[in-house]
Coordinates of C-alpha atoms and ligand atoms in Angstrom, one line a residue:
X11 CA -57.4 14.6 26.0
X12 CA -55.6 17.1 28.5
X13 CA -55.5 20.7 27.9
X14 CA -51.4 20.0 28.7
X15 CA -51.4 17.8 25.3
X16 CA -52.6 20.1 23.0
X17 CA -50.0 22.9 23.6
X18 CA -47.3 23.5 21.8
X19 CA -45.1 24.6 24.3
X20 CA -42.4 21.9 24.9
X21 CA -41.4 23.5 27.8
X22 CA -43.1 21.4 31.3
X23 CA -42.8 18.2 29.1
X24 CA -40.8 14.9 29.7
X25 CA -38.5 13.5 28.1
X26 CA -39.6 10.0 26.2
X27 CA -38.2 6.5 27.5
X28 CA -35.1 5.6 26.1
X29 CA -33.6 2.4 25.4
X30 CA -30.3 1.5 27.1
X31 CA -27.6 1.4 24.5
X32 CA -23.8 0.5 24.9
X33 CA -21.6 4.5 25.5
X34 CA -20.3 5.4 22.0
X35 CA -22.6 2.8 19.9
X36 CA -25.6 3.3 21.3
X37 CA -28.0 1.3 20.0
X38 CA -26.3 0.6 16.3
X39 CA -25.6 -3.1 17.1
X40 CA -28.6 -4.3 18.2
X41 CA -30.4 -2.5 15.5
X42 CA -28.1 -3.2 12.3
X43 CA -28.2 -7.2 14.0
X44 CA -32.2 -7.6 13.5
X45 CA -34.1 -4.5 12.7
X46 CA -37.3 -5.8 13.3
X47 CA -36.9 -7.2 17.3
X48 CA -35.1 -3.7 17.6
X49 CA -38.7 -2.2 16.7
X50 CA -40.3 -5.1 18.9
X51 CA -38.3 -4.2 21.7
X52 CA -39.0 0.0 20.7
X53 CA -42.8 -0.6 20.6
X54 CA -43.0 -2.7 24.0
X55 CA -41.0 0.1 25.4
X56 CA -43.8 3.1 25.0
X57 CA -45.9 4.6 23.1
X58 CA -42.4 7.2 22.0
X59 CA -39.3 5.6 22.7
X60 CA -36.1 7.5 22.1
X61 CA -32.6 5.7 21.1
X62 CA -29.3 6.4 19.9
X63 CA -27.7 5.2 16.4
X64 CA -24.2 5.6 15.0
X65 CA -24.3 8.8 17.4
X66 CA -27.4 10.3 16.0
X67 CA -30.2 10.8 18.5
X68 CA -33.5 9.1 16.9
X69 CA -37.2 8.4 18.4
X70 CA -39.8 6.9 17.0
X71 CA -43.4 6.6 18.0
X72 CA -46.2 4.5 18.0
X73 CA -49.1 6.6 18.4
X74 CA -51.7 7.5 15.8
X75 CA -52.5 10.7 17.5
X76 CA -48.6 11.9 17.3
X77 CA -48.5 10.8 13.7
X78 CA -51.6 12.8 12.9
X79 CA -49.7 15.7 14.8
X80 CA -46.5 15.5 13.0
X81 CA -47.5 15.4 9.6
X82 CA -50.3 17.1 9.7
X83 CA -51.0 19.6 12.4
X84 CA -47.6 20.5 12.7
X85 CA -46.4 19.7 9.3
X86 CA -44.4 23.4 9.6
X87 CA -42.4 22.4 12.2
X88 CA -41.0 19.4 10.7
X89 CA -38.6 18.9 7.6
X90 CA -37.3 15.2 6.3
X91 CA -34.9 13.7 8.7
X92 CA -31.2 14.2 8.3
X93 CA -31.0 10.2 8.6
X94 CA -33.5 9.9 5.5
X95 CA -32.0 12.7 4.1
X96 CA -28.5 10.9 4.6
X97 CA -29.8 7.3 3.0
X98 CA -30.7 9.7 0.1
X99 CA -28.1 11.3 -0.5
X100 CA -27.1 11.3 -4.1
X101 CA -30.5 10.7 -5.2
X102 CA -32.4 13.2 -6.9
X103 CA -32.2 15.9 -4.2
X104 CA -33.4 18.7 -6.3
X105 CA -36.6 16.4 -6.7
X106 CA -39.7 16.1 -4.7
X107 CA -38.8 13.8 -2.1
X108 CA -36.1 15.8 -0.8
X109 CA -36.7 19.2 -1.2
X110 CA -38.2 21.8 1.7
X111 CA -39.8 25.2 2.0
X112 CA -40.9 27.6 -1.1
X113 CA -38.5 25.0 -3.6
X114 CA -40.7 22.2 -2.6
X115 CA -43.8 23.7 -2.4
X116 CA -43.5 25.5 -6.0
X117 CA -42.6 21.8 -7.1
X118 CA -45.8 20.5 -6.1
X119 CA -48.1 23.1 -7.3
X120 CA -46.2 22.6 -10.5
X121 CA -46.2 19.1 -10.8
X122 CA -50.1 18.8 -9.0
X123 CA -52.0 19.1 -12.3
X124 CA -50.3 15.7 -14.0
X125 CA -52.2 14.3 -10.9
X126 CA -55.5 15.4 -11.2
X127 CA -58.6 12.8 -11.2
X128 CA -58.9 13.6 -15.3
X129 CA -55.6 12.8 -16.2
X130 CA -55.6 9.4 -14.2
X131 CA -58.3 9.1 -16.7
X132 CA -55.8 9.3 -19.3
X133 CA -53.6 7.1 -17.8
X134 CA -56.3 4.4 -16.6
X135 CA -56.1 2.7 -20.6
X136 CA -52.1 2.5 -20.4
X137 CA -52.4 0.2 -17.1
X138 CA -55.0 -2.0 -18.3
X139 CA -53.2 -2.4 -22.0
X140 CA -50.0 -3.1 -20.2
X141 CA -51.6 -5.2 -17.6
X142 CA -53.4 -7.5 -20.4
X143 CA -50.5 -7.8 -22.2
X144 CA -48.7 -8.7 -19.0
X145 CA -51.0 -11.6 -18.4
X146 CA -51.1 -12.7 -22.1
X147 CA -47.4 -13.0 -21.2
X148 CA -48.0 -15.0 -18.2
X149 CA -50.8 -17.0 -19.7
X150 CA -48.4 -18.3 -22.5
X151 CA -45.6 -18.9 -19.9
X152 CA -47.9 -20.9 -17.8
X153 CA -48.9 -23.2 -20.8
X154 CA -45.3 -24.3 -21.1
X155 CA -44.5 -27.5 -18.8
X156 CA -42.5 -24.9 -16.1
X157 CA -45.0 -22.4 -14.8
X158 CA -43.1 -20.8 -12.3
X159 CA -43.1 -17.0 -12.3
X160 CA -41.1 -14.2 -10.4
X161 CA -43.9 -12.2 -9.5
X162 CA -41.3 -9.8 -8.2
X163 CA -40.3 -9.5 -11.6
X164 CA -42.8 -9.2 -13.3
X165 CA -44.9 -6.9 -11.4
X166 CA -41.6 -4.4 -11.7
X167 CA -41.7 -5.1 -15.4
X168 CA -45.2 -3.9 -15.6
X169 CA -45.2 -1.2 -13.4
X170 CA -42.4 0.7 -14.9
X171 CA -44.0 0.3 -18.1
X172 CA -46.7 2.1 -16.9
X173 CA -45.4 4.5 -15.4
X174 CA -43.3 5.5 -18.4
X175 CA -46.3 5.5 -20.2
X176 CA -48.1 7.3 -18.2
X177 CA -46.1 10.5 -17.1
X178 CA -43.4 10.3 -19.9
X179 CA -45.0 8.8 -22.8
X180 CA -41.9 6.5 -23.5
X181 CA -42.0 2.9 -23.2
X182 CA -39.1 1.2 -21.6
X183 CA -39.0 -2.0 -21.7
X184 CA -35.9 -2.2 -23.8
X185 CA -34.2 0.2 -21.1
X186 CA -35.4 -1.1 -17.5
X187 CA -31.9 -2.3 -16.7
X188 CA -30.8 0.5 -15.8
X189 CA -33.6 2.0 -14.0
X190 CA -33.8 -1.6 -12.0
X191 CA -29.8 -1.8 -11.4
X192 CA -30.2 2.2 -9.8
X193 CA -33.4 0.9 -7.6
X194 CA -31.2 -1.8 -6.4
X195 CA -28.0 -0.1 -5.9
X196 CA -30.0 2.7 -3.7
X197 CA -32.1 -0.2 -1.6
X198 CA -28.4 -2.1 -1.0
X199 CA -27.3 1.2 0.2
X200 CA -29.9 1.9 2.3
X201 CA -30.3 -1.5 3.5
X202 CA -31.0 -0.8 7.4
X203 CA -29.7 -3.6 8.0
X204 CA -26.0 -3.6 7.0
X205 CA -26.3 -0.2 8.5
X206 CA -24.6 1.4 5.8
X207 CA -27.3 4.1 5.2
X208 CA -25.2 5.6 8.1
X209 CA -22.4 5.8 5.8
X210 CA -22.0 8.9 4.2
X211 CA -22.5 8.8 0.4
X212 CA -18.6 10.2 -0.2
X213 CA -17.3 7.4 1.6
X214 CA -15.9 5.4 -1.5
X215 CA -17.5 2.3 -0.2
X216 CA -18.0 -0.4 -2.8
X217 CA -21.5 0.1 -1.9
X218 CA -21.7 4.0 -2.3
X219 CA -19.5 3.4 -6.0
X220 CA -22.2 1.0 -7.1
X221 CA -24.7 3.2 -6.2
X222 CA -23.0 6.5 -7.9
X223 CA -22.1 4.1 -11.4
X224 CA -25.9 3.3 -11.0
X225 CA -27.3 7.0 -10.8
X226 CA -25.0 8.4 -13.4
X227 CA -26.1 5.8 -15.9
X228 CA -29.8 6.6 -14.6
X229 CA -29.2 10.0 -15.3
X230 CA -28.0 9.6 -18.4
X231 CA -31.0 7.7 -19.5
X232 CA -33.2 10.3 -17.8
X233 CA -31.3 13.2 -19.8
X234 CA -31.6 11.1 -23.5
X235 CA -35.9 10.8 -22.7
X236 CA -35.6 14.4 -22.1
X237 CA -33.3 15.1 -25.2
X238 CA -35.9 12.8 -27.0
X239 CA -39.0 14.9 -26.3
X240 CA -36.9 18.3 -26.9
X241 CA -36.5 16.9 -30.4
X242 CA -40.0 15.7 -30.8
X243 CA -42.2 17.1 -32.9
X244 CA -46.0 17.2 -31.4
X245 CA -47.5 18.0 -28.4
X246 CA -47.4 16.5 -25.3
X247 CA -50.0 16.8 -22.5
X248 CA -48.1 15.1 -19.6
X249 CA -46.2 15.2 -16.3
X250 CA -42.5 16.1 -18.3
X251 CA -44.2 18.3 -20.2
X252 CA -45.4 19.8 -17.0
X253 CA -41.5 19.8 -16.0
X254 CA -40.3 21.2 -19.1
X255 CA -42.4 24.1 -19.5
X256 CA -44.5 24.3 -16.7
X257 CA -44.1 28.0 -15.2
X258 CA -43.5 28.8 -11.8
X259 CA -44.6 31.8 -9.5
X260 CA -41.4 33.9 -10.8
X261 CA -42.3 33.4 -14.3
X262 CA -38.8 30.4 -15.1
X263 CA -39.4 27.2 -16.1
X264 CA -37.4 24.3 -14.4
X265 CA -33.8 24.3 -14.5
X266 CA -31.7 21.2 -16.5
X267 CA -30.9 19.7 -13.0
X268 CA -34.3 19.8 -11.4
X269 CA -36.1 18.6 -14.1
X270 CA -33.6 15.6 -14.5
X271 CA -34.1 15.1 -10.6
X272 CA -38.1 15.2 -10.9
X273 CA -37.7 12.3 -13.1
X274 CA -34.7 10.4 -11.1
X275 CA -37.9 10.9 -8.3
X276 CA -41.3 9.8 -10.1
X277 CA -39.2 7.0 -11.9
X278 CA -38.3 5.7 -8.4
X279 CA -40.9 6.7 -6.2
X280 CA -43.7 5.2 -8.3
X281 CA -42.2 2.0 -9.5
X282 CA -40.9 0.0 -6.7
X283 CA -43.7 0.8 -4.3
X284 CA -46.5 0.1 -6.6
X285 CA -44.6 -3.2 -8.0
X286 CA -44.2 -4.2 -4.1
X287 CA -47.8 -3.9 -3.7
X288 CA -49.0 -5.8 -6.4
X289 CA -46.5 -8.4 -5.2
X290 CA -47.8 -8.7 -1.9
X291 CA -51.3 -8.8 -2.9
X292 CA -50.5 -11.8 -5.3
X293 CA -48.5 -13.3 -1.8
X294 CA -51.6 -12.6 0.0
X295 CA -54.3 -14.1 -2.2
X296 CA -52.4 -17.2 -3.0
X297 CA -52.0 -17.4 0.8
X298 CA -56.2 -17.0 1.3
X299 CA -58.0 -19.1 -1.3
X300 CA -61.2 -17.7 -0.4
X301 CA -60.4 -14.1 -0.7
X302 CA -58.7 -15.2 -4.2
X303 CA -62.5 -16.8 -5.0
X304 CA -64.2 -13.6 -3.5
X305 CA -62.1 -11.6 -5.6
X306 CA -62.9 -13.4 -8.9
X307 CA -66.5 -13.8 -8.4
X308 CA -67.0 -9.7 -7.8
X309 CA -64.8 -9.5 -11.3
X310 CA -66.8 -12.0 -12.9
X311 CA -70.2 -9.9 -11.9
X312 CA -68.9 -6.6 -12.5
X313 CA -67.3 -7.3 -15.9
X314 CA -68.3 -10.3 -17.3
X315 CA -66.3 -10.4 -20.7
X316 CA -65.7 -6.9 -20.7
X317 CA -62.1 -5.5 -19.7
X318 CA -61.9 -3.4 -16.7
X319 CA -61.6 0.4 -16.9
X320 CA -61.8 3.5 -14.6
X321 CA -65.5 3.6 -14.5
X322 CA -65.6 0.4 -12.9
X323 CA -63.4 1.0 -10.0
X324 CA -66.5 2.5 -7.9
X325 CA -68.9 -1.3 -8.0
X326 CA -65.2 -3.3 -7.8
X327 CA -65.3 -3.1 -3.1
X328 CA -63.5 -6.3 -2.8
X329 CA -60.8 -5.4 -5.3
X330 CA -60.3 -2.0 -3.3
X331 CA -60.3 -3.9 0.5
X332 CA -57.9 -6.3 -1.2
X333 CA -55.4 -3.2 -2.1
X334 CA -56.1 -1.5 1.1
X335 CA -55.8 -4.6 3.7
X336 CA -52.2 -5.6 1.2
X337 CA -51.4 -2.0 1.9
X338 CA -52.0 -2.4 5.7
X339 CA -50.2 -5.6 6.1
X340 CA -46.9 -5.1 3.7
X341 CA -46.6 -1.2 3.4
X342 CA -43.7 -0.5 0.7
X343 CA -42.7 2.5 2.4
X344 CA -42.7 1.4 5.7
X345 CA -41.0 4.0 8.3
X346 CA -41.5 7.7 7.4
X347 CA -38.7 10.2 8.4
X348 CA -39.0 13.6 10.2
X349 CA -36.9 16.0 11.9
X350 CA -38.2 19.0 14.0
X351 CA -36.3 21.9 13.4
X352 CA -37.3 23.5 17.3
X353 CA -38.7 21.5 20.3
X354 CA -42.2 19.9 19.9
X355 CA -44.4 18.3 22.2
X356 CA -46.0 14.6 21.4
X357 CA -48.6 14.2 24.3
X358 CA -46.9 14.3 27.6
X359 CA -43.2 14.4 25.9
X360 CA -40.8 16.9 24.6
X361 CA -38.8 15.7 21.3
X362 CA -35.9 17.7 20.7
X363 CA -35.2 19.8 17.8
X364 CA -32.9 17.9 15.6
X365 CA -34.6 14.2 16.8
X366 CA -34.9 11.8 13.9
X367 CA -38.5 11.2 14.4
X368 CA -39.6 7.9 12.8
X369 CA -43.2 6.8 12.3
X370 CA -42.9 3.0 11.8
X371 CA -45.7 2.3 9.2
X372 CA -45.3 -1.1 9.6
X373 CA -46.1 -1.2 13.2
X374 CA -48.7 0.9 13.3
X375 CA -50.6 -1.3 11.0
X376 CA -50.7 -4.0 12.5
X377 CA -51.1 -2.5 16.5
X378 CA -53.9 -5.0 17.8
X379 CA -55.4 -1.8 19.7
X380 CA -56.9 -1.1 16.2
X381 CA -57.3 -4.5 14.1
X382 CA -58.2 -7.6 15.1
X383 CA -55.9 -10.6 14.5
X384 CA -53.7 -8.0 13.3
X385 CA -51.5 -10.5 11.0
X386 CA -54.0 -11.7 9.3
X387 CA -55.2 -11.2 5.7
X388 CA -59.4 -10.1 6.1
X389 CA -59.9 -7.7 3.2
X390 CA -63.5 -8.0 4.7
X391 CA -62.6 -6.1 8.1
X392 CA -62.7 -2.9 5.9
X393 CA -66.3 -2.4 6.4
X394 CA -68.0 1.3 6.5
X395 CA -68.4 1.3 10.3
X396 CA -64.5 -0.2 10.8
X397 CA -63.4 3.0 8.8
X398 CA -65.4 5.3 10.6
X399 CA -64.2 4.3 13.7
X400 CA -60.0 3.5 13.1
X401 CA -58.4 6.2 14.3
X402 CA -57.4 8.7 11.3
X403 CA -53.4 8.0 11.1
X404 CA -54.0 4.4 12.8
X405 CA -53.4 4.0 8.5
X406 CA -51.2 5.7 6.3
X407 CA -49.6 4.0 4.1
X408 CA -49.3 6.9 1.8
X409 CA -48.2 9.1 4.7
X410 CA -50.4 12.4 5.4
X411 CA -50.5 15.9 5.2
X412 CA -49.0 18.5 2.5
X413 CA -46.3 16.1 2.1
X414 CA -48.2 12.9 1.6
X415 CA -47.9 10.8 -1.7
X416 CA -48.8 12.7 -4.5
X417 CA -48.7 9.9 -6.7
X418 CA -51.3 8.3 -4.1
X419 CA -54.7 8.3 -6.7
X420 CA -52.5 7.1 -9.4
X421 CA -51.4 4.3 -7.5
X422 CA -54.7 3.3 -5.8
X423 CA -56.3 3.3 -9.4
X424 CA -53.1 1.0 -10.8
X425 CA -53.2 -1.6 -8.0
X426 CA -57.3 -2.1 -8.7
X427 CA -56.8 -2.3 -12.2
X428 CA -53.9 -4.0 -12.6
X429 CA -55.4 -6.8 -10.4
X430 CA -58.7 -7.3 -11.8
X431 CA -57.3 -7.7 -15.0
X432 CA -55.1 -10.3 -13.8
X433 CA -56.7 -12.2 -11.6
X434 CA -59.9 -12.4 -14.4
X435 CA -57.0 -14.6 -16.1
X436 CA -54.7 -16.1 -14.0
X437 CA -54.2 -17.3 -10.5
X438 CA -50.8 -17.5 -8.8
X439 CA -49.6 -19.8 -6.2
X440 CA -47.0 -19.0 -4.0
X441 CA -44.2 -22.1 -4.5
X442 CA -42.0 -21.2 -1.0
X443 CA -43.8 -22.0 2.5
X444 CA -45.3 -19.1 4.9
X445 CA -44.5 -15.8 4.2
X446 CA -41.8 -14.1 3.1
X447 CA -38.7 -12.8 5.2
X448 CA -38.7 -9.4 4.3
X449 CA -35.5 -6.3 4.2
X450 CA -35.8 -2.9 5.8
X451 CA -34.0 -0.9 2.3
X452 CA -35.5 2.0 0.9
X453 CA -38.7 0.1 0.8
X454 CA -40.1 -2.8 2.4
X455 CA -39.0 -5.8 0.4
X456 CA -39.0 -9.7 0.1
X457 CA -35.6 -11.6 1.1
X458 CA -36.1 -13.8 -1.9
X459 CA -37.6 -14.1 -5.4
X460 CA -41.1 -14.4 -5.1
X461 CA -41.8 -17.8 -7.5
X462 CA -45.4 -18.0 -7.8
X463 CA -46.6 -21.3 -10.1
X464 CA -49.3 -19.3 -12.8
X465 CA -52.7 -21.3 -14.1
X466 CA -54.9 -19.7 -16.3
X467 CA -58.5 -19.7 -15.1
Ligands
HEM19 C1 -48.2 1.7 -3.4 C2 -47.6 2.8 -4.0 C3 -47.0 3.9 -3.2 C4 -46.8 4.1 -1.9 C5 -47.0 3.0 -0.7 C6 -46.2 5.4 -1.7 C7 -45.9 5.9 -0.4 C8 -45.5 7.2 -0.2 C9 -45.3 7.9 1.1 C10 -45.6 7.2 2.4 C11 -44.9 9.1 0.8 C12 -44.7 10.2 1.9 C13 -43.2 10.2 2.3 C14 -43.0 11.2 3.5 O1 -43.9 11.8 4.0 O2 -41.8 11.3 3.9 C15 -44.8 9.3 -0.6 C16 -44.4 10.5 -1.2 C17 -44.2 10.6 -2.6 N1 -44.6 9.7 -3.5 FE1 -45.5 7.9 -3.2 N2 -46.1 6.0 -2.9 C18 -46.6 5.1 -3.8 C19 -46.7 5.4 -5.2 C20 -46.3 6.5 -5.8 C21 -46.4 6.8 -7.2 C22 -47.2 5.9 -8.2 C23 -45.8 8.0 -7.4 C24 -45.6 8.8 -8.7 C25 -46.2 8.5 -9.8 C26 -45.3 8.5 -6.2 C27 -44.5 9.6 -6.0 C28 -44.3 10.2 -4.8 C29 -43.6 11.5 -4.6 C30 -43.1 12.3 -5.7 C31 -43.6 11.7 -3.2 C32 -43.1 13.0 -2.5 C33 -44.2 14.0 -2.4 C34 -43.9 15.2 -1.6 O3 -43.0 15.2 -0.7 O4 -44.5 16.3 -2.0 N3 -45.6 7.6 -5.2 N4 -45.2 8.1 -1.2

């Protein structure tokens, strides 16, 4: 690399290509008509391609080393991008997602020790009770004469079960309505598609008044859990106790608003992602009957009769290549935002402060220059050697540097179990042909219900 592309100074750079867009629209048509031949068209364009939507000036690149550089090298230059920031808006913005600066990172040093490796230790027996019972569930559905499951569904059943568990010791299930009609009210909103996440969130759209009935009644459920456990008698050793009376550097505990946003956050941010993984991974195993038998045999070795737990995860490698190549191919957050707030440099161009910088996840993962047959599903690619050489940011699906997922171990450690205690039981075959159209909303989703046909084993 060039002594000219490791400077800082922006100054002496060029500008990136740019894509030809109508005067006044820019390129808002063409993107709200098929967002994914607009990134097509971005990524055969160059390697940082700028672009210009509902008047906002946006690039986005394709290059692990800029990725690298953004979030983590020059993580201080960078804050969330006003156009992620705008898609939010409404949504927990006292929480972790959204915050910058000191507010943010007092947030995560607070909320960092309901992370640690121990206490995923704690939570390690709430994911495989709820995933067994899950699949007892399943297993009894699939003995009546119509076996046909929305693995969708269920997945998000399961997930926010454990997740409530887990960091709020509540369970649920009686209650996910609401937290499912807010999930879906914010991905309709910020469906990149209809373009509306360009829509300000005051703009009494029917969308943006769906979405506000939706938080308020999330909040409100978020405030009674809190209520609840202010009433409680006992202690609690978990991540809203952390929020409740967790102390920060000035000596205050949270305020009323910020703790009800941390929850608004984790509630979110850890339960549509992780159910879209599992989903995918079920899509992607039923797809590859051999990786499904590779899979089973590794669980039928490590296990036996025995149920899974933590201690297991390091002798379970196939399980982990399956959640790492699902991760690679269907990544639930699939574009990460940034904005620099001065001039950077990205190799040989100059982004401008202000530049909704988006790092396309998706594409990156499956850029040929770094996995063969990129589409396809090969668990086994993830070898030792393959690792070592990938470039580092040529994979992120939990996004890099201080701001990367916090609830990344937790999740990692759900996926594994959660599958190898379902797949020990059941197998699930996809009942629609190929693969699934999928939706650029808040996350990466499926276009349709995803009806698997459950046998028992
Ligand atoms: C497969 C599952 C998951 C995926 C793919 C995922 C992905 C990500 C990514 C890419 C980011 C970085 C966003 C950015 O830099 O702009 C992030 C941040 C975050 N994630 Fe996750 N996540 C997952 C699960 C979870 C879970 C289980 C939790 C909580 C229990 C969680 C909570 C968060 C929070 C709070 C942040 C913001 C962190 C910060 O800015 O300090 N996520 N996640």
């Amino acid at each position: 690399m060039s002594e000219a592309t490791h400077t800082n100074d922006a100054s002496g750079a060029r500008d990136p290509p740019r894509l030809d867009g109508w005067p006044l629209v820019g390129n808002t048509v063409a993107f709200a008509r098929d967002p994914f031949a607009f990134y097509d068209r971005l990524d055969s364009t160059g390697d940082a391609v700028c672009y210009s939507i509902a008047g906002d000036e946006f690039c986005t690149v394709f290059e692990p080393e800029y990725v690298q550089r953004i979030l983590v090298e020059e993580n201080e230059r960078y804050v969330k991008a006003q156009a992620f920031r705008q898609a939010a808006a409404g949504f927990a913005e006292q929480g972790l997602l959204l915050t910058e600066g000191e507010v943010w990172r007092d947030q995560r040093v607070r909320i960092q020790p309901a992370f640690t490796p121990d206490r995923i230790q704690q939570y390690a027996d709430a994911m495989v009770e709820y995933a067994e019972r899950t699949a007892e569930d399943l297993a009894s559905e699939a003995g009546a004469a119509e076996n046909i499951v929305d693995v969708g569904e269920a997945m998000s059943e399961l997930t926010l079960r454990i997740l409530a568990k887990s960091l709020l010791d509540v369970d649920v299930a009686d209650r996910r309505a609401v937290v499912r009609e807010a999930t879906e009210a914010l991905n309709d909103r910020g469906d990149a598609g209809g373009a509306s996440a360009f829509v300000p969130d005051w703009v009494p759209t029917p969308k943006n008044r769906r979405f506000r009935r939706a938080m308020t009644a999330f909040e409100q459920l978020v405030d009674d859990l809190v209520d609840d456990r202010r009433d409680a008698a006992g202690e609690h050793d978990d991540l809203l106790a952390l929020l409740l009376h967790a102390e920060g550097p000035d000596g205050t505990t949270m305020s009323e608003d910020a703790v009800r946003d941390q929850m608004v956050t984790f509630l979110f941010a850890g339960h549509e992602t992780t159910s879209l993984a599992l989903t995918y991974a079920w899509h992607l195993l039923g797809r590859n009957p051999d990786a499904a038998a590779r899979l089973r045999t590794e669980l039928d070795d490590v296990l036996g009769d025995r149920r899974a737990t933590m201690a297991d995860l390091p002798d379970l490698d196939y399980t982990d290549r399956v959640v790492t190549e699902a991760l690679r191919l269907y990544p639930p957050a699939y574009v990460i935002f940034r904005e620099p707030t001065e001039d950077v440099r990205l190799g040989p161009y100059r982004v401008r402060e202000g530049t909704n910088v988006t790092l396309p996840v998706f594409k990156i993962h499956r850029d040929e220059r770094f996995y063969d047959d990129p589409d396809a599903f090969r668990p086994e690619r993830w070898t030792d050697e393959f690792r070592a050489e990938l470039p580092e940011y040529a994979y992120f699906p939990f996004g890099g540097g201080p701001r990367h997922c916090i609830g990344m171990r937790f999740a990692r450690t759900e996926l594994k179990l959660v599958l190898a205690t379902l797949a020990r039981e059941l197998a699930f075959e996809p009942t629609y042909d190929g693969d699934p159209d999928l939706t650029m909303a808040a996350t990466l989703r499926p276009d349709q219900p995803m009806e698997m046909r459950v046998e028992p084993r």
